[in-house]
Coordinates of C-alpha atoms in Angstrom, one line a residue:
M1 CA -34.4 2.3 2.8
N2 CA -34.0 6.1 2.8
S3 CA -34.8 8.2 -0.3
N4 CA -31.1 9.1 -1.0
L5 CA -30.1 5.4 -1.0
S6 CA -33.1 4.4 -3.1
N7 CA -32.3 7.1 -5.7
Y8 CA -28.7 5.9 -5.8
F9 CA -29.7 2.3 -6.5
K10 CA -32.2 3.4 -9.1
G11 CA -29.6 5.7 -10.7
V12 CA -27.0 3.0 -10.9
S13 CA -29.6 0.5 -12.3
W14 CA -30.6 3.0 -15.1
F15 CA -26.9 3.5 -15.9
L16 CA -26.3 -0.3 -16.1
L17 CA -29.2 -0.6 -18.5
A18 CA -27.6 2.1 -20.7
L19 CA -24.4 0.0 -20.8
L20 CA -26.3 -3.1 -21.9
S21 CA -28.0 -1.1 -24.7
S22 CA -24.6 0.4 -25.6
V23 CA -23.0 -3.0 -26.1
L24 CA -26.0 -4.0 -28.3
N25 CA -25.5 -0.9 -30.4
D26 CA -21.8 -1.7 -30.8
I27 CA -22.6 -5.2 -32.0
I28 CA -25.0 -4.0 -34.6
S29 CA -22.7 -1.0 -35.6
K30 CA -19.7 -3.3 -36.1
K31 CA -21.8 -5.8 -38.2
I32 CA -23.1 -3.2 -40.6
G33 CA -20.0 -1.1 -40.4
L34 CA -18.2 -3.8 -42.4
E35 CA -20.5 -3.0 -45.3
F36 CA -21.4 0.7 -45.0
S37 CA -19.4 3.9 -44.3
F38 CA -19.3 5.1 -40.7
T39 CA -21.0 8.4 -41.7
Q40 CA -23.9 6.5 -43.3
I41 CA -24.3 4.4 -40.2
S42 CA -24.2 7.5 -38.0
F43 CA -26.9 9.1 -40.3
L44 CA -29.1 6.0 -40.3
R45 CA -28.8 5.6 -36.5
S46 CA -29.8 9.2 -35.9
L47 CA -32.6 9.0 -38.4
G48 CA -33.9 5.8 -36.9
S49 CA -33.8 7.3 -33.5
T50 CA -35.8 10.3 -34.7
L51 CA -38.4 8.3 -36.5
T52 CA -39.0 5.9 -33.6
L53 CA -39.7 8.9 -31.3
I54 CA -42.5 10.3 -33.5
P55 CA -45.3 8.0 -32.1
F56 CA -44.4 9.1 -28.5
I57 CA -44.4 12.8 -29.6
L58 CA -47.8 12.4 -31.1
F59 CA -49.1 10.6 -28.0
S60 CA -47.6 13.2 -25.6
G61 CA -48.4 16.2 -27.7
I62 CA -46.2 18.6 -29.7
K63 CA -45.9 20.7 -26.6
T64 CA -43.3 18.2 -25.3
L65 CA -40.9 19.6 -27.9
K66 CA -41.1 23.1 -26.5
T67 CA -37.7 24.4 -25.6
K68 CA -35.8 27.6 -25.0
K69 CA -32.5 25.9 -25.6
L70 CA -32.6 25.1 -29.3
K71 CA -28.9 26.2 -29.8
I72 CA -27.8 23.8 -27.0
H73 CA -29.7 21.0 -28.7
F74 CA -28.1 21.8 -32.0
L75 CA -24.7 21.7 -30.3
R76 CA -25.7 18.3 -28.9
G77 CA -26.6 17.1 -32.3
I78 CA -23.2 18.2 -33.8
L79 CA -21.3 16.5 -31.0
L80 CA -23.4 13.4 -31.3
F81 CA -22.7 13.0 -35.0
F82 CA -19.0 13.3 -34.6
A83 CA -18.9 11.1 -31.6
L84 CA -20.9 8.4 -33.4
S85 CA -19.0 8.6 -36.6
T86 CA -15.6 8.2 -34.9
W87 CA -16.9 5.5 -32.7
V88 CA -18.3 3.4 -35.6
Y89 CA -15.0 3.9 -37.4
G90 CA -13.2 2.5 -34.4
L91 CA -15.4 -0.6 -34.3
T92 CA -14.4 -1.4 -37.9
I93 CA -10.6 -1.4 -37.1
T94 CA -10.5 -3.1 -33.8
S95 CA -12.4 -5.4 -31.5
V96 CA -15.5 -4.5 -29.5
A97 CA -13.5 -5.1 -26.2
S98 CA -10.6 -2.8 -27.4
M99 CA -13.1 -0.1 -28.3
T100 CA -14.6 -0.4 -24.9
I101 CA -11.2 0.0 -23.3
I102 CA -10.8 3.2 -25.3
S103 CA -14.1 4.4 -23.9
F104 CA -12.8 4.0 -20.4
S105 CA -11.1 7.4 -20.6
I106 CA -14.6 8.8 -20.3
P107 CA -15.0 8.4 -16.5
A108 CA -11.9 10.4 -15.8
I109 CA -12.9 13.1 -18.3
T110 CA -16.4 13.1 -16.8
L111 CA -15.1 13.5 -13.2
I112 CA -12.9 16.5 -14.3
L113 CA -15.7 18.1 -16.3
A114 CA -18.2 17.5 -13.6
N115 CA -16.0 19.4 -11.2
L116 CA -15.2 22.2 -13.6
V117 CA -18.6 22.7 -15.4
L118 CA -21.2 21.4 -13.0
N119 CA -19.4 22.3 -9.7
E120 CA -20.1 18.8 -8.5
D121 CA -18.3 17.8 -5.3
V122 CA -16.3 14.9 -6.5
K123 CA -15.7 12.8 -3.4
W124 CA -12.3 11.2 -2.8
Y125 CA -13.6 7.7 -3.1
R126 CA -15.0 8.4 -6.6
W127 CA -11.5 9.5 -7.6
V128 CA -10.0 6.3 -6.1
A129 CA -12.6 4.1 -7.9
T130 CA -11.8 5.8 -11.2
I131 CA -8.1 5.5 -10.7
L132 CA -8.5 1.8 -9.9
G133 CA -10.6 1.4 -13.0
F134 CA -8.0 3.1 -15.1
I135 CA -5.3 0.7 -13.7
G136 CA -7.6 -2.1 -14.8
V137 CA -7.8 -0.5 -18.3
I138 CA -4.0 -0.4 -18.5
I139 CA -3.7 -4.1 -17.6
A140 CA -6.4 -5.0 -20.1
M141 CA -4.9 -3.0 -23.0
Y142 CA -1.3 -4.1 -22.4
P143 CA -1.2 -6.9 -25.0
T144 CA -3.4 -5.1 -27.5
K145 CA -1.0 -3.6 -30.0
T146 CA -3.8 -1.9 -31.9
V147 CA -4.5 0.4 -29.0
F148 CA -1.2 2.2 -29.8
D149 CA -2.2 2.7 -33.5
I150 CA -2.1 6.3 -34.4
R151 CA -5.7 6.0 -35.5
M152 CA -6.6 5.5 -31.8
I153 CA -6.2 9.3 -31.3
V154 CA -9.5 9.7 -33.2
L155 CA -11.1 7.2 -30.9
L156 CA -9.9 9.1 -27.8
L157 CA -11.4 12.2 -29.3
S158 CA -14.7 10.2 -29.6
A159 CA -14.5 9.4 -25.9
F160 CA -13.9 13.0 -25.0
I161 CA -17.0 14.1 -27.1
F162 CA -19.2 11.4 -25.4
S163 CA -18.0 12.6 -22.0
T164 CA -18.8 16.2 -23.0
L165 CA -22.3 15.1 -24.0
D166 CA -22.8 13.4 -20.6
I167 CA -22.0 16.6 -18.9
I168 CA -24.3 18.7 -21.1
N169 CA -27.1 16.1 -20.6
K170 CA -26.6 16.2 -16.9
K171 CA -26.7 20.0 -16.9
F172 CA -30.0 20.3 -18.8
V173 CA -31.9 17.1 -18.0
N174 CA -34.0 18.6 -15.2
S175 CA -35.0 21.7 -17.2
E176 CA -36.1 20.0 -20.5
S177 CA -38.6 17.2 -21.2
M178 CA -37.2 13.7 -21.7
I179 CA -38.7 13.5 -25.2
S180 CA -37.2 16.9 -26.3
M181 CA -33.8 15.8 -25.1
L182 CA -34.1 12.5 -27.0
F183 CA -35.6 14.0 -30.2
Y184 CA -33.5 17.1 -30.7
S185 CA -30.2 15.3 -30.3
S186 CA -31.2 12.7 -32.9
F187 CA -32.9 15.2 -35.2
F188 CA -30.0 17.6 -35.4
S189 CA -27.5 14.8 -35.6
T190 CA -29.4 13.5 -38.7
I191 CA -29.3 17.0 -40.3
V192 CA -25.6 17.4 -39.7
A193 CA -24.8 13.9 -41.0
L194 CA -26.8 14.3 -44.2
P195 CA -24.1 16.1 -46.3
F196 CA -21.4 13.7 -45.1
T197 CA -23.5 10.7 -46.1
Y198 CA -24.5 11.7 -49.7
H199 CA -21.3 10.7 -51.5
S200 CA -20.9 7.4 -49.7
W201 CA -24.4 6.2 -49.8
R202 CA -25.1 2.5 -50.4
S203 CA -28.5 0.8 -50.8
L204 CA -29.9 -1.3 -47.9
N205 CA -31.8 -4.6 -47.9
Y206 CA -34.6 -5.6 -45.5
I207 CA -32.2 -7.1 -43.0
D208 CA -30.1 -4.0 -43.0
L209 CA -33.3 -1.9 -42.4
S210 CA -34.3 -4.1 -39.6
L211 CA -30.9 -3.7 -37.9
I212 CA -31.1 0.1 -38.4
F213 CA -34.5 0.1 -36.7
V214 CA -33.1 -1.8 -33.7
L215 CA -30.0 0.5 -33.7
G216 CA -32.2 3.6 -33.7
S217 CA -34.5 2.3 -31.0
S218 CA -31.6 1.1 -28.8
A219 CA -29.9 4.5 -29.3
N220 CA -32.9 6.2 -27.8
L221 CA -32.9 3.7 -24.9
I222 CA -29.2 4.5 -24.2
L223 CA -29.9 8.3 -23.9
Y224 CA -33.2 7.6 -22.0
F225 CA -31.5 5.4 -19.5
L226 CA -28.6 7.9 -19.1
L227 CA -31.0 10.8 -18.6
K228 CA -33.0 8.8 -16.0
S229 CA -29.8 8.0 -14.2
F230 CA -28.5 11.6 -14.2
S231 CA -31.8 12.9 -12.9
L232 CA -31.3 10.7 -9.8
V233 CA -27.6 10.9 -9.1
D234 CA -24.5 12.9 -9.9
S235 CA -22.8 12.0 -13.2
S236 CA -19.6 11.4 -11.2
A237 CA -21.3 8.9 -8.9
V238 CA -22.0 6.5 -11.7
A239 CA -18.9 7.2 -13.8
P240 CA -16.9 4.3 -12.3
Y241 CA -19.6 1.8 -13.2
R242 CA -18.9 2.3 -16.9
Y243 CA -16.0 -0.1 -16.5
I244 CA -18.5 -3.1 -16.3
E245 CA -19.0 -2.6 -20.0
L246 CA -15.6 -4.1 -20.7
V247 CA -16.7 -7.5 -19.5
L248 CA -20.0 -7.3 -21.4
A249 CA -18.2 -6.2 -24.6
A250 CA -15.6 -9.0 -24.3
I251 CA -18.4 -11.6 -24.1
A252 CA -20.4 -10.0 -26.9
G253 CA -17.3 -9.8 -29.2
F254 CA -16.5 -13.5 -28.6
L255 CA -20.1 -14.7 -29.1
F256 CA -20.9 -12.6 -32.3
F257 CA -17.5 -12.0 -33.9
N258 CA -15.3 -14.8 -32.5
E259 CA -13.0 -12.2 -31.1
T260 CA -10.4 -13.7 -28.8
V261 CA -10.2 -12.3 -25.3
S262 CA -6.8 -12.5 -23.7
H263 CA -6.3 -13.3 -20.0
Y264 CA -5.0 -9.7 -19.6
I265 CA -8.4 -8.4 -20.5
W266 CA -10.0 -10.7 -18.0
L267 CA -7.5 -9.7 -15.3
G268 CA -8.2 -6.1 -16.0
G269 CA -11.8 -6.9 -15.8
V270 CA -11.4 -8.2 -12.3
V271 CA -9.8 -5.0 -11.2
L272 CA -12.6 -3.0 -12.9
I273 CA -15.2 -5.1 -11.1
F274 CA -13.4 -4.5 -7.8
S275 CA -13.4 -0.8 -8.4
T276 CA -17.2 -0.8 -9.1
T277 CA -17.8 -2.9 -6.0
F278 CA -15.7 -0.5 -3.9
I279 CA -17.6 2.6 -5.1
F280 CA -20.9 0.9 -4.7
Y281 CA -20.4 0.0 -1.0
T282 CA -18.6 3.3 -0.3
E283 CA -21.5 5.3 -1.7
K284 CA -24.0 3.1 0.1
N285 CA -22.3 3.6 3.5
N286 CA -21.7 7.3 2.9
I287 CA -25.4 7.8 2.2
K288 CA -26.4 5.9 5.3
I289 CA -24.1 8.0 7.5
C290 CA -25.4 11.2 6.0
S291 CA -29.0 10.2 6.6
K292 CA -28.3 9.9 10.4
F293 CA -27.6 13.7 10.6

């Protein structure tokens, strides 16, 4: 197996791990979101992420936090807070699967931004895979009336912010240490969230604290997995694989919240899986062809 193909497989694998961690986060966020404000959850998630990184910082040395891009990290923190807050809000008003459907506007946004901001050469087959995935999204969301709720505009904004974060992370992942990328986004997000949380604060019990710890740890894993993926492949190369999250979210919603999954969602899921299979084999064959020259 040549190095390009190996990196592609590894990049996709890291990205899929990020999706699994993301679904876990959605489950926990939805559960505690029924009891606490979305701003408090965003604050606690960011705080938990920051605290769980401290042992790694102490082990690696404070020098790992050295950066010349503090303003960029602060911007990432601001974006992360608003993305998380609107996302958790969405989980409290609709199903996990429906929220995942909303998130599928992210690949198209990522492709456009990758082309405009990163000057990535977005191959034709990546556009095809993304369009196929979007068709699957339309099929899946057809019977879901809540998708057309005016409040969904806020959730689409959340998807745009997350996509913007993906692009920023991709742009700076190779010039910053992994720990600094993880720490500063969580730290600044915590700072930004603090004033929004003050007036809506509710006390937590031990179970809540345990869930927050898992939420914070899982949040770090999501970003870690994404950064590992982006260090190996273009962000546009893995964008279509995000659609697999729909199937994972539908299963999780049914198992943990007894959320019914219509046959439209499963039909859309089949189209989504087809799109990811298409992009996987197309990328694989393209890399093999390029390696011959």
